[in-house]
Coordinates of C-alpha atoms and ligand atoms in Angstrom, one line a residue:
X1 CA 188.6 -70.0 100.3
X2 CA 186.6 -66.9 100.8
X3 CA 185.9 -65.7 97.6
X4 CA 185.1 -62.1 98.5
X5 CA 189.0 -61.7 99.2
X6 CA 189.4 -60.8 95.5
X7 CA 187.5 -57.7 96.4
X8 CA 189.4 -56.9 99.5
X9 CA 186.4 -56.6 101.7
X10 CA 184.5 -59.8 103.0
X11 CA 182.0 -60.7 106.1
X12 CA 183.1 -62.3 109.5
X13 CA 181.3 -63.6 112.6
X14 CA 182.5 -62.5 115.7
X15 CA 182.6 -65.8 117.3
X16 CA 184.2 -64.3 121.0
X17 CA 184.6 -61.1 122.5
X18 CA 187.1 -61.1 125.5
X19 CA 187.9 -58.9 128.1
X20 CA 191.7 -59.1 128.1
X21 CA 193.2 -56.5 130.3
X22 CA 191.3 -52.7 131.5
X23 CA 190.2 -51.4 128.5
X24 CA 191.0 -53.7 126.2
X25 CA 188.8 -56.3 124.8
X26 CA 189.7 -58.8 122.3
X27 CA 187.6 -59.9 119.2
X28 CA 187.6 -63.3 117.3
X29 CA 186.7 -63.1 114.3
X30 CA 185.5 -66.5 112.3
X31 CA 184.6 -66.7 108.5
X32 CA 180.6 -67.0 107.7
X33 CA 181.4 -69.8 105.4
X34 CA 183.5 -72.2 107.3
X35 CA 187.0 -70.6 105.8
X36 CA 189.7 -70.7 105.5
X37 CA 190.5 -67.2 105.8
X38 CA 192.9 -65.3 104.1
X39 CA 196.4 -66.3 105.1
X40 CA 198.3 -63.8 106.9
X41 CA 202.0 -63.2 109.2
X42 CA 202.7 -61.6 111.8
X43 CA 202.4 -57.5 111.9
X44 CA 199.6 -57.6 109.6
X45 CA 196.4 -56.4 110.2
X46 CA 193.1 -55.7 109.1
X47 CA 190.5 -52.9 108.2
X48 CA 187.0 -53.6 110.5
X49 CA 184.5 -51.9 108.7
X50 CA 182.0 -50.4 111.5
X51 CA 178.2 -50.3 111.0
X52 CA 178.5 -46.6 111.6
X53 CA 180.9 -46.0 108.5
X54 CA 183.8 -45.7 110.3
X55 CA 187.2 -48.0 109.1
X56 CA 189.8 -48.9 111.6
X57 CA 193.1 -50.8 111.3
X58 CA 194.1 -53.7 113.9
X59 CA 196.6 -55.7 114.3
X60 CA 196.1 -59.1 114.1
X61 CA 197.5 -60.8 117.1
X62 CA 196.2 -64.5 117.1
X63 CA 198.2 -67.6 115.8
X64 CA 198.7 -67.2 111.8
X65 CA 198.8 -71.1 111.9
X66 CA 194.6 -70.2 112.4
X67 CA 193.4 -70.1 109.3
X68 CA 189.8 -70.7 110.9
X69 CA 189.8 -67.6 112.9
X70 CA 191.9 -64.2 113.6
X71 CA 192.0 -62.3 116.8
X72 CA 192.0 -58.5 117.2
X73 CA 192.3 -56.5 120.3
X74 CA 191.0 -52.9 120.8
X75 CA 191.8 -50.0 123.6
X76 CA 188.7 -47.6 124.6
X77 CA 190.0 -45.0 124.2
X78 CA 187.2 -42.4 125.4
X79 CA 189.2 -39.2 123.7
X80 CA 189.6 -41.0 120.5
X81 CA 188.0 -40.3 117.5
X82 CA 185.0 -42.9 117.7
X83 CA 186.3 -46.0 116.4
X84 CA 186.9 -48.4 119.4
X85 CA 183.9 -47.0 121.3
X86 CA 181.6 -48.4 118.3
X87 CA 183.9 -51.6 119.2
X88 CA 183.3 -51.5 123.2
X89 CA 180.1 -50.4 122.9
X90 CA 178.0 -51.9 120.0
X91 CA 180.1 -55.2 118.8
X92 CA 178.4 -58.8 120.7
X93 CA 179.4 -62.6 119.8
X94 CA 177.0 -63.1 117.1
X95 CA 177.7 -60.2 114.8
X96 CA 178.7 -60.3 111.3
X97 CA 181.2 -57.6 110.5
X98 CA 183.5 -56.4 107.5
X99 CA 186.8 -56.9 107.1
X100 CA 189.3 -55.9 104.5
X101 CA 193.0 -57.2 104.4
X102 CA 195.1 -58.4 105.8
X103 CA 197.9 -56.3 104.8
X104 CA 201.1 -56.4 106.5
X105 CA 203.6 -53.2 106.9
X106 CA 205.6 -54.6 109.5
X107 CA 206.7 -57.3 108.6
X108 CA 208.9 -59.9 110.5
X109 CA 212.4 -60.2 108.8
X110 CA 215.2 -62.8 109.2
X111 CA 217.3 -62.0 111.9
X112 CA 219.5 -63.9 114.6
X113 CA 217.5 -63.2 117.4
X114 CA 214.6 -60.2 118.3
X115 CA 214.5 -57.6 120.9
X116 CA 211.1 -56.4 120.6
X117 CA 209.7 -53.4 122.5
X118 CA 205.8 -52.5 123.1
X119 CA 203.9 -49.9 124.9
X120 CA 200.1 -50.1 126.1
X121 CA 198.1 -51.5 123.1
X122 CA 201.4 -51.9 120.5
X123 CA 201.0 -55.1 121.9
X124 CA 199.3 -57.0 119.4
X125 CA 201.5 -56.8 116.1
X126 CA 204.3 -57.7 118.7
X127 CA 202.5 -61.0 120.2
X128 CA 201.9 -62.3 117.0
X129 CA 206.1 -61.7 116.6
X130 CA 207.0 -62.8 120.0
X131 CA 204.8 -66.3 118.4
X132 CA 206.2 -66.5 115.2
X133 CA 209.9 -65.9 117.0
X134 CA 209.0 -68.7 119.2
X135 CA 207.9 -70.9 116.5
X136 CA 211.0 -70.3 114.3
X137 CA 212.7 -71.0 116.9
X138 CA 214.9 -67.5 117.2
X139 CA 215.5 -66.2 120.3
X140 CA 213.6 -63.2 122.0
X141 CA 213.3 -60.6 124.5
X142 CA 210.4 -58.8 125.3
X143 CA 210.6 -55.2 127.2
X144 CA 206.5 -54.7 127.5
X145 CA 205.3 -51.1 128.9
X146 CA 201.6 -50.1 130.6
X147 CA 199.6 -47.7 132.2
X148 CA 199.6 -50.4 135.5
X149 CA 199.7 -53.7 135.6
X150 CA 196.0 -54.0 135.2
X151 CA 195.8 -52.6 131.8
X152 CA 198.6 -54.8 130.1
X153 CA 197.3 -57.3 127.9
X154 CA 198.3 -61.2 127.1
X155 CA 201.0 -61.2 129.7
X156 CA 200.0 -64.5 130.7
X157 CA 199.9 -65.5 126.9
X158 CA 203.0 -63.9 126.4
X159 CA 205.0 -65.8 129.4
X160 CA 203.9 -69.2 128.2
X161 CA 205.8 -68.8 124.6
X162 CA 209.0 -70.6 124.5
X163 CA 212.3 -69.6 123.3
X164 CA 212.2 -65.8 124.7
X165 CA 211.9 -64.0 128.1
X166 CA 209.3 -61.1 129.4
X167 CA 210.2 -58.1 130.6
X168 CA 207.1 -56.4 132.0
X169 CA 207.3 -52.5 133.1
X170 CA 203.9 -51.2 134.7
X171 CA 204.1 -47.5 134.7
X172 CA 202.5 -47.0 137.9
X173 CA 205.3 -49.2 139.8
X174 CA 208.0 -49.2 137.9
X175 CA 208.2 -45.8 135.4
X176 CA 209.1 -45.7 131.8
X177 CA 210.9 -48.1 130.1
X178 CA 215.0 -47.6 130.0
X179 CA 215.1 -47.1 126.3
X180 CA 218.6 -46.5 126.7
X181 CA 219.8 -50.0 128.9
X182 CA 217.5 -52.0 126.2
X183 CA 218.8 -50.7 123.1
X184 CA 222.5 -51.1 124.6
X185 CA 222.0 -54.9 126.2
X186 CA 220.1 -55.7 122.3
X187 CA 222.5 -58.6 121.5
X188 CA 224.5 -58.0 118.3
X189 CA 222.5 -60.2 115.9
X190 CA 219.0 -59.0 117.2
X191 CA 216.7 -56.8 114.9
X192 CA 214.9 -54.4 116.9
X193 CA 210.8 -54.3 116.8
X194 CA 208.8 -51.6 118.6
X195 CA 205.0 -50.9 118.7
X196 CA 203.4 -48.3 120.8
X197 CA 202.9 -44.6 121.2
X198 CA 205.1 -42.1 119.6
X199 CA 206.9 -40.8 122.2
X200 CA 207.9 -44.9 122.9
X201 CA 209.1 -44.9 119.4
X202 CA 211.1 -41.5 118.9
X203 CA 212.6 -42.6 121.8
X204 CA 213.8 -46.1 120.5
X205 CA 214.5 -44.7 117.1
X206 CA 216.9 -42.2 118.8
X207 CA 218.6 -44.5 121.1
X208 CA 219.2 -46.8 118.5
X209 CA 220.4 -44.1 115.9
X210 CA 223.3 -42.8 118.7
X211 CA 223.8 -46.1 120.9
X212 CA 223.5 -48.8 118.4
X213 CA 223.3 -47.9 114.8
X214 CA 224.3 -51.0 113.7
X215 CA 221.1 -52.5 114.5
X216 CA 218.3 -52.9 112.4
X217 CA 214.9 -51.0 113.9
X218 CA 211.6 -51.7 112.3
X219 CA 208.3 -49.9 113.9
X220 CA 205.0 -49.2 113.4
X221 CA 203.2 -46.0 114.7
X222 CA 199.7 -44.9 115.4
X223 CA 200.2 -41.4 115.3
X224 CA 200.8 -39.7 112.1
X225 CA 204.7 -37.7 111.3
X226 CA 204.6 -33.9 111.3
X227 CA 204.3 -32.8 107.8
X228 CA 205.3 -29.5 106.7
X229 CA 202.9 -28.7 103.8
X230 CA 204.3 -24.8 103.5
X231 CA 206.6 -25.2 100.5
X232 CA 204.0 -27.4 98.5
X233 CA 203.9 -26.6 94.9
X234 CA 200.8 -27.9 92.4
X235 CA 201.8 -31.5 90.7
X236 CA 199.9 -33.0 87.8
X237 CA 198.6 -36.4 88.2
X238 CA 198.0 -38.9 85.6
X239 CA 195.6 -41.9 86.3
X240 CA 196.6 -44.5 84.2
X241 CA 193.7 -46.8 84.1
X242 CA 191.1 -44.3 84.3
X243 CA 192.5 -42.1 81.7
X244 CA 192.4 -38.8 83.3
X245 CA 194.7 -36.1 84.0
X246 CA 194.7 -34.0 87.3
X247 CA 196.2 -30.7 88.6
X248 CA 196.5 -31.1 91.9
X249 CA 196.8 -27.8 93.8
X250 CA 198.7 -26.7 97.1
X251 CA 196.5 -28.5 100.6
X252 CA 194.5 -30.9 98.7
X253 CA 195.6 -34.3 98.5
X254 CA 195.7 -36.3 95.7
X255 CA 193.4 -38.6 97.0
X256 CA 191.0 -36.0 97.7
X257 CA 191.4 -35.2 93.6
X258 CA 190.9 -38.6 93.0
X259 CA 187.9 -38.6 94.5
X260 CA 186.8 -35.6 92.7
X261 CA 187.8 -36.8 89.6
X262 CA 185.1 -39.3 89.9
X263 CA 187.7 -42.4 90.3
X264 CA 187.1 -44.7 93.7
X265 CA 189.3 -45.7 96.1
X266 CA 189.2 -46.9 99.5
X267 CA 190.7 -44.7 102.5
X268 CA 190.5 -44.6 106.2
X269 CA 193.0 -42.9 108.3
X270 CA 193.7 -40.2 105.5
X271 CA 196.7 -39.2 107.8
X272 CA 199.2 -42.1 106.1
X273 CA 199.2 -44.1 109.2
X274 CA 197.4 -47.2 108.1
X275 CA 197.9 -48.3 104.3
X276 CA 194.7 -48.4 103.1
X277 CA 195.1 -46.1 99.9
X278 CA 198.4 -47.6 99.0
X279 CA 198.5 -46.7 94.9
X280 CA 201.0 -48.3 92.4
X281 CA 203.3 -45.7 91.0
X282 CA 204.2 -46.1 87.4
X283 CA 205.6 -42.8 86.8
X284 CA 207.6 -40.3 88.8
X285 CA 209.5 -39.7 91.9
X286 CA 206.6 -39.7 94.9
X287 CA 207.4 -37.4 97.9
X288 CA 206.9 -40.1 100.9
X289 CA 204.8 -38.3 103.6
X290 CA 203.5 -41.4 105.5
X291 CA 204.7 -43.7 108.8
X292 CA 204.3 -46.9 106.5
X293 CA 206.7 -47.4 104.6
X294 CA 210.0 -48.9 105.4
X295 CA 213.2 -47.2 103.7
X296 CA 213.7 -49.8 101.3
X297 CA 209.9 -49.2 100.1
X298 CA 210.2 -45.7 99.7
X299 CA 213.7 -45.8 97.7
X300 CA 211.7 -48.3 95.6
X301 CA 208.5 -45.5 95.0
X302 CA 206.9 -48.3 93.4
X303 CA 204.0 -47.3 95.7
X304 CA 202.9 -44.4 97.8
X305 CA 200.1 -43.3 100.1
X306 CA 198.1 -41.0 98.1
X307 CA 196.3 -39.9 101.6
X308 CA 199.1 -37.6 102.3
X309 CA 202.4 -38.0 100.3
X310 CA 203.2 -36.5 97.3
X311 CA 205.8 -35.8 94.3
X312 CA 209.2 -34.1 93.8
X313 CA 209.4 -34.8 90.5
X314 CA 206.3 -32.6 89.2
X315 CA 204.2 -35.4 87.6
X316 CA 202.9 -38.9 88.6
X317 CA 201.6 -41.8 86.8
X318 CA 199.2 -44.0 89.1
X319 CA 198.2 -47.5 89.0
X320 CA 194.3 -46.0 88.9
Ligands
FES1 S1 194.1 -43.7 104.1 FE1 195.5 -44.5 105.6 S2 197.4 -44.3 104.7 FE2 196.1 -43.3 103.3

């Protein structure tokens, strides 16, 4: 076992780097010491840890039954905010790179039968589901939307798993996918799974919410959730661990007075979009301000992202 998993970060060789569809390559990533690596389940993923500083969250979208390798996949996205440029640009089979993880947000529940939905690159949490589906042997239907045909990735991966069907839907050809005829046709014992950009997922959620609310729908977004910040009132923070008690005023977060306090804690997107600062809550009633988080999780408030969310009830206790 690696042992560096107690510290959340450890070292990886990229053993492969793929190109897997227009713009998208695919990295595998093999443990320095001969493994095995961390276990993990499908819609999990893990931080890469650029040489420039930068922390990014991908899905893994391998076989969990690996425990000698995981696969991520990356989109260039030229407009984007550096991240998978470093990753197109600068990572060759040979590397050693950081990982941290994997943690899993979107997790794969029990269910009859699973209609899953992607767009573009929220294809990778959802092959590792479409797998696992296939494995379990639970029926599955996949509605899978692109830019074109070109830029789709693991279709031919994804039409040699048994147990489900493939519905492909290159914009270019074809338009948007019928949000509206999938979420009706969803079979009655199906739980819904949906990756990809937000309008994909607004669009599922809504469908769902009106057509078929009976239906469970779990997704997982790239794009933060409009937060309005206006009525924000100064909460005090206690850090449990650490000892220390902190006002934390109106527009800073409480990660960034954390941080000021002089306590550490890891962070990437800062926009409660990829889990990294998950905190235990001991005390109090957190405010929930991130995409994470699944209903359940936030009724519990036995954890919150401190990146963005947080309190209604005046005063925290953390886990730090
Ligand atoms: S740093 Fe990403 S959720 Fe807080």
């Amino acid at each position: 076992m690696i042992t560096e998993q107690a510290t959340g970060r450890f070292s990886v060789r990229v053993q492969a780097v793929r190109a897997e569809a227009e713009g998208v390559v695919s990295l595998r990533l093999a443990p320095v010491d001969g493994g095995p690596l961390p276990e993990w389940h499908a819609g999990a993923h893990v931080d890469l840890h650029l040489p420039s500083g930068l922390i990014r969250q991908y899905s893994l979208c391998g076989d969990e039954e690996d425990r000698n390798s995981y696969r991520i996949a990356v989109l260039k996205e030229p407009e984007g905010r550096g991240g998978s440029r470093e990753v197109h640009e600068s990572i060759r089979a040979g590397d050693l790179v950081t990982i941290s993880g994997p943690r899993n947000h979107f997790k794969l529940e029990p269910a009859g039968s699973y209609a899953f939905i992607a767009g573009g690159i929220g294809i990778t949490p959802i092959l590792a589901m479409a797998r696992a589906a296939a494995r379990q042997g639970r029926p599955w239907h996949l509605s899978y939307g692109g830019r074109c045909a070109a830029s789709m990735a693991f279709v031919d991966e994804l039409t040699e798993l048994p147990g489900g069907t493939l519905t492909c839907v290159p914009q270019d050809e074809q338009g948007l996918l019928d949000i509206p005829a999938i979420v009706q046709e969803t079979p009655a014992d199906a739980a819904i799974y949906c990756c990809g950009p937000t309008g994909l997922i607004d669009a599922v959620v809504s469908c769902a919410t009106t057509l078929r609310p009976e239906l469970p729908v779990r997704f997982e977004r790239f794009s933060p959730l409009a937060i309005d910040a206006s009525g924000d009132e100064a909460l005090e923070v206690r850090l449990a661990r650490s000892e220390k008690t902190l006002v934390v005023p109106p527009r800073i977060s409480i990660l960034a007075a954390v941080r000021e306090a002089g306590v550490e804690i890891e962070s990437s997107c800062e926009e409660g979009t990829c889990g990294t600062c998950e905190t235990a809550v001991l005390e109090g009633i957190p405010e929930h301000r991130d995409s994470i988080l699944t209903a359940a999780e936030r009724e519990a408030n036995d954890v919150m992202m401190i990146c963005v969310s947080r309190c209604s009830s005046g005063r925290l206790v953390l886990d730090l």
